[in-house]
Amino acid sequence: MLGGIEAGGTKFVLAAGRSPADIAARHVIPTGDPANTLREAADWFRAQGALASLGIASFGPVDLDPGSLTWGYITSTPKPGWRNCDIAGFFAKTLSCPVGFDTDVNAAALAEWRARGASRQASLAYVTVGTGIGGGVVAGGEIFGRPTHPEVGHIRVARHEDDGEFAGSCPYHGDCLEGLVSGPAIVARWGRRLDELQDEGTREVVAHYLGQLCLAMFSFSAVERVVMGGGVMETPGLLERVRDSFAKLDNCYLPGGVDRKIEGPALGERSGITGALVLAENALSQQDD
Amino acid sequence: MLGGIEAGGTKFVLAAGRSPADIAARHVIPTGDPANTLREAADWFRAQGALASLGIASFGPVDLDPGSLTWGYITSTPKPGWRNCDIAGFFAKTLSCPVGFDTDVNAAALAEWRARGASRQASLAYVTVGTGIGGGVVAGGEIFGRPTHPEVGHIRVARHEDDGEFAGSCPYHGDCLEGLVSGPAIVARWGRRLDELQDEGTREVVAHYLGQLCLAMFSFSAVERVVMGGGVMETPGLLERVRDSFAKLDNCYLPGGVDRKIEGPALGERSGITGALVLAENALSQQDD
């Protein structure tokens, strides 16, 4: 039995199953302080029977450097109590099994890449637009960016011509991408969630910024596909608008234009937790090597 | 003897030597139409004696996909006459030797990475700011972005508060990064080269945009180092201003802050041609496999 944790800032999704595609049991706990949250998760896994391995797909920033003394830690998060939390070490000790560890978006990218039965050459980025904005890339069958990881949410963007007022909600950067169109930024500026706003203009503005994210993702990571998940992307029609925005911004410049795709997750909401189980599987096969 | 070509839009730099670090002869020809330019280059190499292999570090966009029928071609360039030019094929036939082929910036990144005696784990981006703006990344000892390549010059950027007037000179995007601060854009907006302008304000504006390029490079490619070359970067004091601009934009957010470096090329103007010779060396060792 494999175990998986999608460790998010608001909830922990837990799963156990024989393979990433075959989840036998699933459980959700709200993210509280580390001591209680981790103990509650460990208790649930123990009730499922012995685990062969566990995969953790975590919110970040995290330490992914295998040569580092703090590998498997959540590091400089502003989330109260979680800074320098040895999440991988806790479960390795408590559950006595090999632990795979990565960012939530790297794991989701890996799961989406596998779900497409992709060739080794195929490359893909997974982007989440929700409480935060993050991204991970799989290229040549491998997660990209070792020994650190990409942090794509805080790039600067060109403002939309009808969007000059809002100063942005990012405590570090004001009107960086996350400060303009993360879920909380949208609520802060317009008073409600994007799918509750009946105003076409707001979706246009959000798509203008997310189109720039896709442009940068294609430009820097040279991926074929950007898969967009997260709560904000569930807004009806938003994905199509982001595609239009990207096409307008790119203006047929980038090579391989027709092969580039912007799409929703093949695994729906399960990209992250499936990715966690892929990490568990990888941890097991590494141990066998 | 290894041969190398740094194929640029304004000049071809040719070199021959026993190794990338040991250039015995060097020659520069202006970039004219393809037929004459390529023949002139081939004549020079023949005069140097038999080549074991040749490396070409080319302006782009280029086709780097080994499975493609047009591998080794310059593809969709707007440069008159050069579109769909089979540059690698021409030299393979004419000089009857193995040919290595990549973008100029990928080759320069490889050369800069080697020049630092870097560990396999170390990662580095090479960025050029000159006639155009481009970038290449070496991570884990490998050039990143196969089977295509990054195209970092045309991202959108947040305008500087004192720089609202200039519409940008990019024929595709107007005020994308290249349309704002490539060499020709600088001349178009201020009438002369940046190093000829004694106005501190212009350097501040240029650094504001190039700081955003570094921010995006670190964010998406998770590299430790950005090496900045090209004619515009030779402006005295500009590199320091770009560092300051990046630090202000990042505001200590990105993980691994102190380890991130923005620096000039260790190889000076020779990054590209040295990289071409590294490509030649790689082509030779691949043939031996």
PDB file of C-alpha atoms in Angstrom, chain A residues 62-65 67-75 84-86 101:
ATOM      1  CA  VAL A  62      10.677  23.586   0.526  1.00  0.00           C
ATOM      2  CA  ASP A  63      14.201  22.147   0.608  1.00  0.00           C
ATOM      3  CA  LEU A  64      14.629  19.540  -2.158  1.00  0.00           C
ATOM      4  CA  ASP A  65      18.417  19.313  -2.136  1.00  0.00           C
ATOM      5  CA  GLY A  67      22.748  16.985  -0.085  1.00  0.00           C
ATOM      6  CA  SER A  68      21.192  19.391   2.400  1.00  0.00           C
ATOM      7  CA  LEU A  69      20.774  18.794   6.133  1.00  0.00           C
ATOM      8  CA  THR A  70      17.294  20.287   5.870  1.00  0.00           C
ATOM      9  CA  TRP A  71      16.087  18.171   2.930  1.00  0.00           C
ATOM     10  CA  GLY A  72      12.372  17.535   3.332  1.00  0.00           C
ATOM     11  CA  TYR A  73      11.721  20.713   5.326  1.00  0.00           C
ATOM     12  CA  ILE A  74       9.167  23.394   4.591  1.00  0.00           C
ATOM     13  CA  THR A  75      11.489  26.404   4.805  1.00  0.00           C
ATOM     14  CA  ASN A  84      11.470  25.107   9.149  1.00  0.00           C
ATOM     15  CA  CYS A  85       9.086  22.200   9.690  1.00  0.00           C
ATOM     16  CA  ASP A  86      10.745  18.806   9.036  1.00  0.00           C
ATOM     17  CA  PHE A 101       9.078  14.647  -1.107  1.00  0.00           C
TER      18      PHE A 101
END
